[in-house]
Amino acid sequence: QITLKESGPTLVKPTQTLTLTCTFSGFSLSTSGVGVGWIRQPPGKALEWLALIYWDDDKRYSPSLKSRLTITKDTSKNQVVLTMTNMDPVDTATYYCAHSRIVGFDYWGQGTLVTVSS
Amino acid sequence: DIQMTQSPSSVSASVGDRVTITCRASQGISSWLAWYQQKPGKAPKLLIYAASSLQSGVPSRFSGSGSGTDFTLTISSLQPEDFATYYCQQANSFPPTFGQGTKLEIK
């Protein structure tokens, strides 16, 4: 059974760096073809893809946020970490991590709401 | 980036109705399309992948079709649990992009 869970701060101040951890089970990020992505959703708005990391450490980023994002994995801990620098109130959103298949994300975490406010 | 446009943005329907939601890509994406259902306060759930393949465990009243730029999600007979927001997502090229969502409401 595949499960994912996001963890991290619920409140960050403007200009701070956000660090989110996705802890997963039921699959290995060292298995060929496997990926884990991050997607966010501002309150009442649509989904926005942020980043994705593959089993071979290939990393992909949203072009509009690339300069602010870093995604890493710790295969031994079954974790993927996303950092986003220079947080702004417009970054207030629910952040999801998800297991990636060739077409689509088939397993999602429950999401974590991050509020950016001073 | 490939833009995904869904229509309608919202639709009202009754239990038992047949409902179709459309998704148009700004350029051809072959069959690299997924559909998701999202209920309030919950994570999205994958319904359809590769435009027409039903994800395991998803009821057969859900179906997807299309290729290239135009796609549809059809719910053949609405059930009370189907009232939710639906999103399409292209997986043809990076970055993956989502439609703006279609809210399916009870009439």
XYZ file of N, CA, C and O in Angstrom, chain A:
472
model
N 0.855 -1.189 0.000
C 0.000 0.000 0.000
C 0.897 1.248 0.000
O 1.736 1.418 0.873
N 0.679 2.106 -0.965
C 1.476 3.332 -1.079
C 0.829 4.440 -0.269
O -0.373 4.696 -0.405
N 1.616 5.071 0.588
C 1.161 6.242 1.327
C 2.246 7.303 1.292
O 3.441 6.994 1.209
N 1.817 8.557 1.351
C 2.705 9.706 1.415
C 2.147 10.687 2.440
O 0.928 10.810 2.585
N 3.048 11.388 3.114
C 2.617 12.380 4.094
C 3.585 13.546 4.095
O 4.804 13.357 4.201
N 3.025 14.734 4.007
C 3.811 15.965 4.036
C 3.974 16.460 5.467
O 3.059 16.319 6.281
N 5.116 17.056 5.727
C 5.339 17.671 7.041
C 6.182 18.925 6.866
O 6.982 19.032 5.921
N 5.984 19.853 7.793
C 6.723 21.103 7.737
C 5.972 22.181 8.482
O 4.919 21.917 9.082
N 6.465 23.401 8.442
C 5.812 24.484 9.188
C 4.478 24.865 8.584
O 4.276 24.768 7.365
N 3.571 25.303 9.432
C 2.276 25.761 8.942
C 2.278 27.267 8.704
O 1.423 27.780 7.990
N 3.246 27.954 9.310
C 3.331 29.400 9.183
C 4.776 29.795 8.943
O 5.672 29.355 9.688
N 5.002 30.570 7.911
C 6.329 31.124 7.657
C 6.194 32.620 7.406
O 5.140 33.091 6.948
N 7.257 33.327 7.677
C 7.249 34.771 7.470
C 7.739 35.106 6.059
O 8.521 34.361 5.472
N 7.289 36.220 5.524
C 7.807 36.661 4.216
C 9.325 36.731 4.234
O 9.922 37.130 5.244
N 9.918 36.343 3.127
C 11.360 36.257 2.852
C 12.008 35.007 3.439
O 13.136 34.685 3.071
N 11.329 34.288 4.322
C 11.915 33.077 4.871
C 11.931 31.940 3.851
O 11.280 32.018 2.804
N 12.679 30.903 4.185
C 12.748 29.704 3.359
C 11.846 28.624 3.940
O 11.886 28.352 5.143
N 11.039 28.024 3.074
C 10.153 26.935 3.468
C 10.832 25.601 3.167
O 11.373 25.405 2.067
N 10.801 24.700 4.135
C 11.297 23.348 3.916
C 10.186 22.357 4.230
O 9.671 22.339 5.349
N 9.802 21.583 3.247
C 8.758 20.569 3.396
C 9.353 19.189 3.152
O 10.168 19.008 2.253
N 8.892 18.236 3.946
C 9.352 16.864 3.813
C 8.183 15.969 3.455
O 7.108 16.073 4.046
N 8.392 15.126 2.482
C 7.422 14.098 2.096
C 7.997 12.757 2.528
O 9.062 12.349 2.046
N 7.311 12.095 3.438
C 7.724 10.776 3.905
C 6.763 9.758 3.331
O 5.540 9.900 3.471
N 7.304 8.755 2.656
C 6.441 7.822 1.942
C 6.748 6.375 2.319
O 7.804 6.065 2.904
N 5.824 5.514 1.972
C 6.003 4.075 2.182
C 5.284 3.334 1.069
O 4.422 3.900 0.390
N 5.645 2.082 0.891
C 4.992 1.246 -0.104
C 5.668 1.237 -1.462
O 5.218 0.532 -2.372
N 6.716 2.026 -1.610
C 7.504 1.999 -2.834
C 8.905 2.508 -2.506
O 9.138 3.069 -1.443
N 9.818 2.283 -3.448
C 11.187 2.752 -3.274
C 11.551 3.741 -4.359
O 11.247 3.533 -5.538
N 12.201 4.813 -3.976
C 12.666 5.803 -4.937
C 13.976 5.390 -5.582
O 14.606 6.201 -6.269
N 14.380 4.162 -5.393
C 15.532 3.646 -6.126
C 15.087 2.687 -7.226
O 15.917 2.147 -7.959
N 13.772 2.510 -7.352
C 13.219 1.630 -8.388
C 13.062 2.403 -9.693
O 12.508 3.507 -9.699
N 13.518 1.808 -10.766
C 13.468 2.454 -12.076
C 12.047 2.921 -12.422
O 11.076 2.172 -12.244
N 11.971 4.161 -12.867
C 10.696 4.705 -13.311
C 9.914 5.467 -12.260
O 8.957 6.169 -12.585
N 10.331 5.359 -11.007
C 9.570 5.973 -9.921
C 9.933 7.452 -9.766
O 11.092 7.840 -9.906
N 8.937 8.272 -9.469
C 9.167 9.678 -9.193
C 8.240 10.170 -8.091
O 7.200 9.561 -7.827
N 8.633 11.256 -7.455
C 7.797 11.939 -6.464
C 7.756 13.416 -6.820
O 8.800 14.030 -7.066
N 6.561 13.952 -6.861
C 6.396 15.353 -7.221
C 5.745 16.155 -6.121
O 5.180 15.599 -5.166
N 5.846 17.481 -6.256
C 5.176 18.422 -5.364
C 4.220 19.283 -6.190
O 4.580 19.758 -7.286
N 3.036 19.439 -5.660
C 1.989 20.236 -6.298
C 1.372 21.100 -5.197
O 1.216 20.651 -4.060
N 1.020 22.332 -5.527
C 0.390 23.180 -4.521
C -0.945 23.714 -5.027
O -1.234 23.686 -6.225
N -1.738 24.206 -4.071
C -3.068 24.710 -4.398
C -3.409 25.861 -3.465
O -3.723 25.625 -2.287
N -3.354 27.096 -3.954
C -3.794 28.227 -3.126
C -5.271 28.058 -2.777
O -6.025 27.415 -3.526
N -5.697 28.625 -1.657
C -7.100 28.470 -1.241
C -8.074 28.865 -2.349
O -7.994 29.967 -2.892
N -8.962 27.954 -2.699
C -9.985 28.227 -3.696
C -9.500 28.272 -5.133
O -10.268 28.635 -6.026
N -8.257 27.909 -5.356
C -7.699 27.999 -6.711
C -7.287 26.630 -7.252
O -7.480 25.608 -6.599
N -6.718 26.649 -8.443
C -6.378 25.408 -9.131
C -5.036 24.845 -8.657
O -4.280 25.484 -7.929
N -4.752 23.652 -9.124
C -3.513 22.968 -8.801
C -2.363 23.526 -9.636
O -2.527 23.866 -10.810
N -1.194 23.590 -9.016
C 0.015 24.078 -9.698
C 1.167 23.115 -9.398
O 1.515 22.910 -8.226
N 1.744 22.560 -10.433
C 2.889 21.661 -10.266
C 4.151 22.456 -9.955
O 4.387 23.511 -10.573
N 4.952 21.946 -9.031
C 6.150 22.658 -8.604
C 7.450 21.966 -9.024
O 8.354 22.589 -9.584
N 7.579 20.704 -8.691
C 8.850 20.015 -8.902
C 8.638 18.513 -8.871
O 7.625 18.026 -8.371
N 9.632 17.796 -9.414
C 9.558 16.345 -9.445
C 10.968 15.780 -9.422
O 11.858 16.339 -10.068
N 11.162 14.690 -8.700
C 12.455 14.018 -8.673
C 12.244 12.553 -8.992
O 11.293 11.925 -8.527
N 13.141 12.012 -9.822
C 13.042 10.629 -10.258
C 14.045 9.737 -9.524
O 14.975 10.215 -8.875
N 13.858 8.444 -9.720
C 14.685 7.439 -9.080
C 16.180 7.620 -9.389
O 17.022 7.294 -8.563
N 16.465 8.179 -10.586
C 17.851 8.328 -11.002
C 18.401 9.708 -10.641
O 19.466 10.105 -11.144
N 17.670 10.453 -9.791
C 18.033 11.780 -9.311
C 17.832 12.865 -10.374
O 18.291 13.997 -10.188
N 17.170 12.540 -11.483
C 16.757 13.568 -12.429
C 15.759 14.472 -11.721
O 14.830 13.989 -11.077
N 15.954 15.774 -11.843
C 15.102 16.746 -11.158
C 14.492 17.704 -12.178
O 15.183 18.177 -13.077
N 13.225 17.992 -11.995
C 12.521 18.925 -12.877
C 11.820 19.974 -12.020
O 11.285 19.640 -10.970
N 11.804 21.202 -12.524
C 11.214 22.307 -11.777
C 10.262 23.127 -12.641
O 10.438 23.226 -13.864
N 9.300 23.746 -11.980
C 8.458 24.716 -12.649
C 9.337 25.867 -13.128
O 10.079 26.454 -12.333
N 9.267 26.215 -14.418
C 10.124 27.298 -14.921
C 9.921 28.613 -14.175
O 10.876 29.356 -13.960
N 8.686 28.891 -13.788
C 8.399 30.173 -13.144
C 8.929 30.238 -11.713
O 9.056 31.319 -11.148
N 9.225 29.086 -11.109
C 9.684 29.046 -9.720
C 11.064 28.417 -9.572
O 11.556 28.270 -8.450
N 11.662 28.082 -10.684
C 12.910 27.305 -10.653
C 13.991 27.924 -9.778
O 14.706 27.225 -9.072
N 14.105 29.243 -9.824
C 15.178 29.908 -9.078
C 14.974 29.812 -7.563
O 15.908 30.044 -6.799
N 13.779 29.452 -7.138
C 13.461 29.427 -5.710
C 13.339 28.006 -5.151
O 13.228 27.842 -3.939
N 13.332 27.012 -6.008
C 13.041 25.643 -5.585
C 14.274 24.740 -5.614
O 15.123 24.854 -6.497
N 14.309 23.824 -4.633
C 15.279 22.738 -4.647
C 14.578 21.481 -4.164
O 13.889 21.513 -3.137
N 14.710 20.395 -4.909
C 14.128 19.111 -4.513
C 15.254 18.105 -4.349
O 16.181 18.058 -5.167
N 15.195 17.352 -3.272
C 16.199 16.324 -3.004
C 15.512 15.078 -2.479
O 14.347 15.131 -2.052
N 16.239 13.964 -2.500
C 15.679 12.728 -1.964
C 16.675 12.061 -1.043
O 17.898 12.225 -1.197
N 16.139 11.335 -0.092
C 16.932 10.482 0.791
C 16.309 9.095 0.686
O 15.311 8.807 1.360
N 16.873 8.292 -0.159
C 16.297 6.981 -0.441
C 16.270 6.098 0.807
O 15.315 5.357 1.019
N 17.284 6.209 1.617
C 17.359 5.355 2.822
C 16.269 5.691 3.827
O 15.827 4.834 4.596
N 15.831 6.951 3.821
C 14.783 7.379 4.754
C 13.407 7.406 4.105
O 12.422 7.733 4.761
N 13.326 7.114 2.825
C 12.062 7.211 2.084
C 11.461 8.614 2.215
O 10.291 8.781 2.578
N 12.293 9.595 1.939
C 11.859 10.979 2.046
C 12.281 11.794 0.821
O 13.317 11.544 0.221
N 11.434 12.772 0.507
C 11.747 13.782 -0.500
C 11.553 15.146 0.161
O 10.541 15.361 0.836
N 12.509 16.020 -0.028
C 12.466 17.337 0.605
C 12.390 18.418 -0.470
O 13.130 18.379 -1.462
N 11.481 19.364 -0.257
C 11.338 20.528 -1.137
C 11.654 21.777 -0.334
O 11.098 21.971 0.733
N 12.548 22.596 -0.846
C 12.785 23.901 -0.233
C 12.381 24.990 -1.222
O 12.604 24.872 -2.426
N 11.766 26.016 -0.680
C 11.348 27.167 -1.464
C 11.827 28.420 -0.733
O 11.448 28.644 0.423
N 12.643 29.197 -1.413
C 13.223 30.376 -0.781
C 12.341 31.603 -0.982
O 11.394 31.597 -1.792
N 12.639 32.636 -0.204
C 12.013 33.951 -0.369
C 10.486 33.858 -0.436
O 9.859 34.344 -1.380
N 9.909 33.251 0.580
C 8.457 33.059 0.604
C 7.712 34.393 0.653
O 8.175 35.366 1.273
N 6.558 34.390 0.011
C 5.716 35.583 -0.122
C 4.285 35.189 0.223
O 3.914 34.020 0.073
N 3.462 36.130 0.642
C 2.060 35.772 0.937
C 1.348 35.065 -0.212
O 0.458 34.235 0.036
N 1.725 35.334 -1.463
C 1.073 34.647 -2.586
C 1.422 33.158 -2.632
O 0.808 32.390 -3.378
N 2.417 32.747 -1.864
C 2.788 31.330 -1.787
C 1.943 30.567 -0.765
O 2.129 29.361 -0.576
N 1.029 31.264 -0.108
C 0.105 30.588 0.808
C -0.716 29.563 0.027
O -1.377 29.906 -0.964
N -0.657 28.320 0.457
C -1.299 27.247 -0.302
C -1.246 25.952 0.496
O -0.504 25.845 1.479
N -2.015 24.983 0.045
C -1.831 23.615 0.498
C -0.816 22.955 -0.425
O -0.958 23.021 -1.645
N 0.212 22.375 0.183
C 1.281 21.738 -0.568
C 1.117 20.223 -0.467
O 1.009 19.663 0.627
N 1.088 19.589 -1.638
C 0.934 18.134 -1.719
C 2.199 17.498 -2.301
O 2.811 18.065 -3.216
N 2.539 16.319 -1.801
C 3.490 15.483 -2.533
C 2.708 14.299 -3.107
O 1.653 13.916 -2.581
N 3.213 13.749 -4.198
C 2.476 12.698 -4.890
C 3.431 11.758 -5.615
O 4.485 12.177 -6.100
N 3.037 10.508 -5.685
C 3.775 9.483 -6.436
C 3.459 9.676 -7.915
O 2.283 9.783 -8.302
N 4.500 9.712 -8.703
C 4.332 9.977 -10.127
C 4.341 8.697 -10.941
O 5.215 7.838 -10.754
N 3.354 8.560 -11.823
C 3.403 7.508 -12.822
C 3.626 8.195 -14.167
O 3.717 9.412 -14.240
N 3.686 7.421 -15.218
C 4.028 7.983 -16.528
C 3.045 9.071 -16.928
O 3.410 10.135 -17.417
N 1.768 8.787 -16.680
C 0.757 9.809 -16.947
C -0.031 10.025 -15.678
O -0.858 9.214 -15.290
N 0.260 11.101 -15.002
C -0.501 11.440 -13.824
C 0.167 11.090 -12.514
O 1.199 10.419 -12.464
N -0.449 11.562 -11.457
C -0.008 11.295 -10.081
C -1.053 10.412 -9.440
O -2.198 10.830 -9.251
N -0.650 9.184 -9.093
C -1.659 8.203 -8.690
C -1.857 8.073 -7.185
O -2.884 7.542 -6.760
N -0.906 8.527 -6.408
C -1.068 8.530 -4.955
C -0.618 9.882 -4.430
O 0.461 10.368 -4.811
N -1.447 10.457 -3.551
C -1.187 11.796 -3.021
C -1.141 11.752 -1.502
O -1.823 10.949 -0.864
N -0.353 12.656 -0.941
C -0.435 12.878 0.486
C -1.690 13.666 0.825
O -2.415 14.119 -0.065
N -1.922 13.848 2.102
C -3.120 14.568 2.545
C -2.991 16.071 2.350
O -3.983 16.797 2.392
N -1.765 16.549 2.149
C -1.527 17.973 1.962
C -1.252 18.671 3.273
O -1.707 18.239 4.341
N -0.502 19.746 3.183
C -0.227 20.568 4.356
C -0.397 22.035 3.981
O 0.154 22.493 2.980
N -1.198 22.739 4.770
C -1.456 24.157 4.494
C -0.320 24.999 5.057
O -0.021 24.931 6.258
N 0.286 25.781 4.199
C 1.347 26.683 4.593
C 0.856 28.120 4.396
O 0.446 28.496 3.291
N 0.881 28.875 5.461
C 0.470 30.277 5.412
C 1.702 31.162 5.518
O 2.561 30.926 6.384
N 1.778 32.143 4.644
C 2.899 33.082 4.661
C 2.377 34.431 5.161
O 1.571 35.080 4.495
N 2.820 34.800 6.324
C 2.334 36.030 6.948
C 3.323 36.492 8.003
O 3.967 35.664 8.668
N 3.416 37.789 8.142
C 4.291 38.346 9.175
C 3.577 38.442 10.515
O 4.183 38.774 11.523
